[in-house]
Amino acid sequence: MTAMSAELHRLKTSAELALADAFATAKPTLPGDPAAVALRETAFGHFAAAGLPHRQVEDWKYTDLRTLMRDAKPLASPPDADVKARALGAGRILAGVDCRRVIVVNGAFVPELSDLGGLESGLTIGSMAQALAQGDRFVSAHIGKAAPAGDVAVSLNTALMGDGLVVRVAKGANVARPLHIVSVTAGDTAIASFVRNLIVVEDGGRASLVESHEGPAGVDYQVNTACDLVIGEGAEVDYLKITTEGSGALHVATLMASIGARARLKDLSFTTGGAVVRNQRLLRFEGVGGFAGIRGASLLKGRQHADVTVVADHRAGQCQSQELFKAVLDGDARSVFQGRITVHPQAQKTDARMMTRALLLSETAEAISKPELEIFADDVQCGHGATTGALDGQLKFYLMARGIPAKEAETLLIQAFIGEAIDGVEHVGLREALMDATAAWLAGRG
Amino acid sequence: MKPMLEVKNLHVEVGGTKILHGLDLAVNKGEVHAIMGPNGGGKSTLSYVLAGKPGYDVTNGEILFDGDAMLDMPADERAAKGLFLAFQYPLEIPGVATMTFLRAALNAQRKARGEAELSSPELIKRVRDIATKLGIDHEMLRRPVNVGFSGGEKKRNETLQMTLLEPKLAVLDETDSGLDIDALKVVADGVNRLRSPQRAFVVITHYQRLLDYIVPDVVHVLSKGRIVRTGGKELAFELESTGYAQYREEAA
C-alpha cells in the first residue's frame, strides 16, 4: 500500500489524477479473473510510476500527452438501445466493400449489430470482456506478450480495457473476405473507451483485417485502442487501420504485432480524423524470414495533430521490414513520423528500410520526421529517407497546360502522392474505397 | 482577316533578367511558322509565355489569341481556348495513369467550352485509335504518364495528346531535340495529319532537320529576345549552311 501511494504521488495533472480515480472506481467491475486483475494492477502500476508521457520522454517528444490531455473523460458505460441505434450507420467508408462487419460501440462489442453468420471455417470471433471474465486461457496466453514493457499507452489500455474482440484464425485457414472491426463512439457526451483486441492468425493461416474508428464531430471524447496481433509461422495478414475520428477526439492506438518465421504482414494506417492521433505500430520479428510492409497515409487539415510511431524490432535473422509513410498537410496541421529500427545481434541478414514523405499544402503546416537506427548485427542492410515539400510547380503547370484547372491539377497530384502508399493494399475494393475517401477529403478542402 | 495569334512588343523577364525585348509575331490560321535561332535567344521563353507558365514576368506588350488578350489567363484557360504546348522536356507524373490524365485533360477542356464530357469507353476508343495511327504501343497507355519513357516515347506521347486535344494553335518547343529519326517522323506525321486551314502551328527548333518533315510557311530567326529576320522556308536552308553566328553579332 505504501509503495502504491508513493507511485501515485507522481501523478499530478488533473488527467492523471482522474485516470487513477477511474481505475480505483472501475476496478471491481472491470472484467477479469484474478489473473486478469493482477495484469491490470501491474499495468496501472507502470502508468502510475511514469505518469502521462511528456516532451522529455523521447518516444513522446512531439506528442506531449501531459499537455494535450487536459482531463480524462469518464469511462464509457455499456451502450443502451439509443446509443446502439446511433451506431447503425457506422463503417460507411467501406460501404461498397464486401466485408464481415463486427461492431464495437463505445468500447463494447455488440454482437446483435455484428455479422457473425456463416463464419469461414477456422474463424472464431468472441468478446474480450467475456474472455477476460472467464479467464480464457487462449487470451491469457497471448495478451500483452508482444507489448513492450513501459509503453504508457499500452499500460493504460491494459489497466482499463473493457471489451473488444478475440479473433482466431486457425492453422491453415483462409479468411479472404475482410473482417472489419468497426469501432464507433456514439452519443454527445465526451467519454473515454479502452478497447483491446486480440487477433491470432495461426501457422499458415491467411486473413484480411480492417479496424476503423469514428465518432461524433466536435466532441472531445477519448479512445485508447490496442491490438495484440500474433502471426504464426508462414501466416499472411493484410491489415488496414482507418482513423476517421470526430474533430475533437483524442485517439491513441497501438498495434503490437508478433511476426513468426516466414510470416508476412502488410499494414496500412489511413488517417483523416481526430484532433490528436497517436498511432503506434510495434513490430517484433520472432522467427527467421519474416516480412512486414508498414505503410501510412495521413490527410490532415485545420489544427489536427497525427503522430505515427513505428518500431521494428528485428530479433530474428533474414527478416525484411519496409516502411512508407505519406502525409498531406493543410492549414496548421502537424504530422509526426517516428521510426525506430532495432536489429539485435542475432538478426543477421536483416533488410530494414523506412521512408517518409510529407506534402505541405500551406505555409503553416508542419511535418516532423525522426528516424532511429539501432543496429547490433554486422551483416544487415538498413536505410531511411525523408522528404518534405510543397506540390511540384512544374508538374502542376504541365497538367494545367493540358487544360486541367489548378485545383483539379493539385487533386490529381495529391491523389497520386497518397496513392503510392495505398497501392500496397492487396484487396481491390479496399484500395478503391481509400482512394475514394482521399478524393472526398480533397473535395472538402474547398 | 485577323491573325490567330498576335504577339506585340513582348518584353519578358525571368528572375530580373530580361529575356525577350520587344518580340512581334503574327500567325494566321492555316499557317505553320518555324522559329529558329541560337540557344539562349529566348525560344523556350516564348513558348512558356505563350502557354502561361508562372514565373515569367511580362513587363510590356500583349498577346492576343483569336483577338482575346491572353496574358491574364491561367494556363488551363488558354488550353481550353485551343492552345497546346508540346514540351521540350515532358514531365513524368508518377501515380497518374496515362488514361486518367488524358480523360481529365480532355474533359476539363470540353467542360470549359460548354461541351459534353466524353464517357470513358468513348475516350479509350479514341485514344487507342490515335495511338494506332501514330504507331504508339498501347502498352504505353497503361503506364503512369511518361514514367520510365524514353525521350522518344515522351515526344510520341506529346503528339498523342496534341492529336486528342485538337488544338487551334500548337506550339512545339524543340520537339526534335534528342530524337532519333523514327520518333521524329512520328512527331512530324502527327503534326501533318493535324494541318488544316483552321489550325496553326509554331514549331520552335534549333535545327533545320525537323523542317524537312514539317514544311513551314514562314521561318523566323529569334535572337537576343527579338525576331531578327523573317522569310520563307528557304531561310531554314540558308541557316543550315551559314549557322547563327551572324545573328548573334547583329543583335549584339
XYZ file of C-alpha atoms in Angstrom, chain A residues 392 394-395 397-406 408 412-413 415-417, chain B residues 52-53 75-76 79 84-85 87 91-92 94 96 101 105 108-109 146 158 161:
38
model
C 5.750 20.360 -57.643
C 6.444 22.105 -62.820
C 4.080 19.139 -62.687
C 1.969 23.571 -64.883
C 2.203 20.522 -67.137
C -1.301 19.458 -66.093
C -2.675 22.984 -66.424
C -1.119 23.362 -69.857
C -3.325 20.442 -70.866
C -6.442 22.275 -69.719
C -6.748 20.906 -66.188
C -7.699 23.711 -63.762
C -5.334 24.447 -60.872
C -8.035 19.700 -60.166
C -4.582 14.656 -59.219
C -1.063 15.153 -57.895
C -4.048 11.546 -55.139
C -1.000 10.208 -56.925
C 1.168 11.020 -53.917
C 1.102 30.676 -69.368
C 3.837 29.280 -67.167
C -2.618 28.044 -68.454
C -5.721 25.852 -68.273
C -5.541 25.309 -73.269
C -1.329 23.475 -76.957
C 2.319 23.417 -75.941
C 7.044 20.381 -74.100
C 7.349 15.651 -67.282
C 6.912 12.307 -65.578
C 4.215 9.038 -61.057
C -1.230 9.245 -62.517
C -4.560 12.123 -67.314
C -7.432 16.962 -69.716
C -11.731 19.708 -68.442
C -11.338 21.414 -71.811
C 5.758 9.403 -69.074
C 3.036 14.648 -76.540
C -2.037 14.381 -76.526
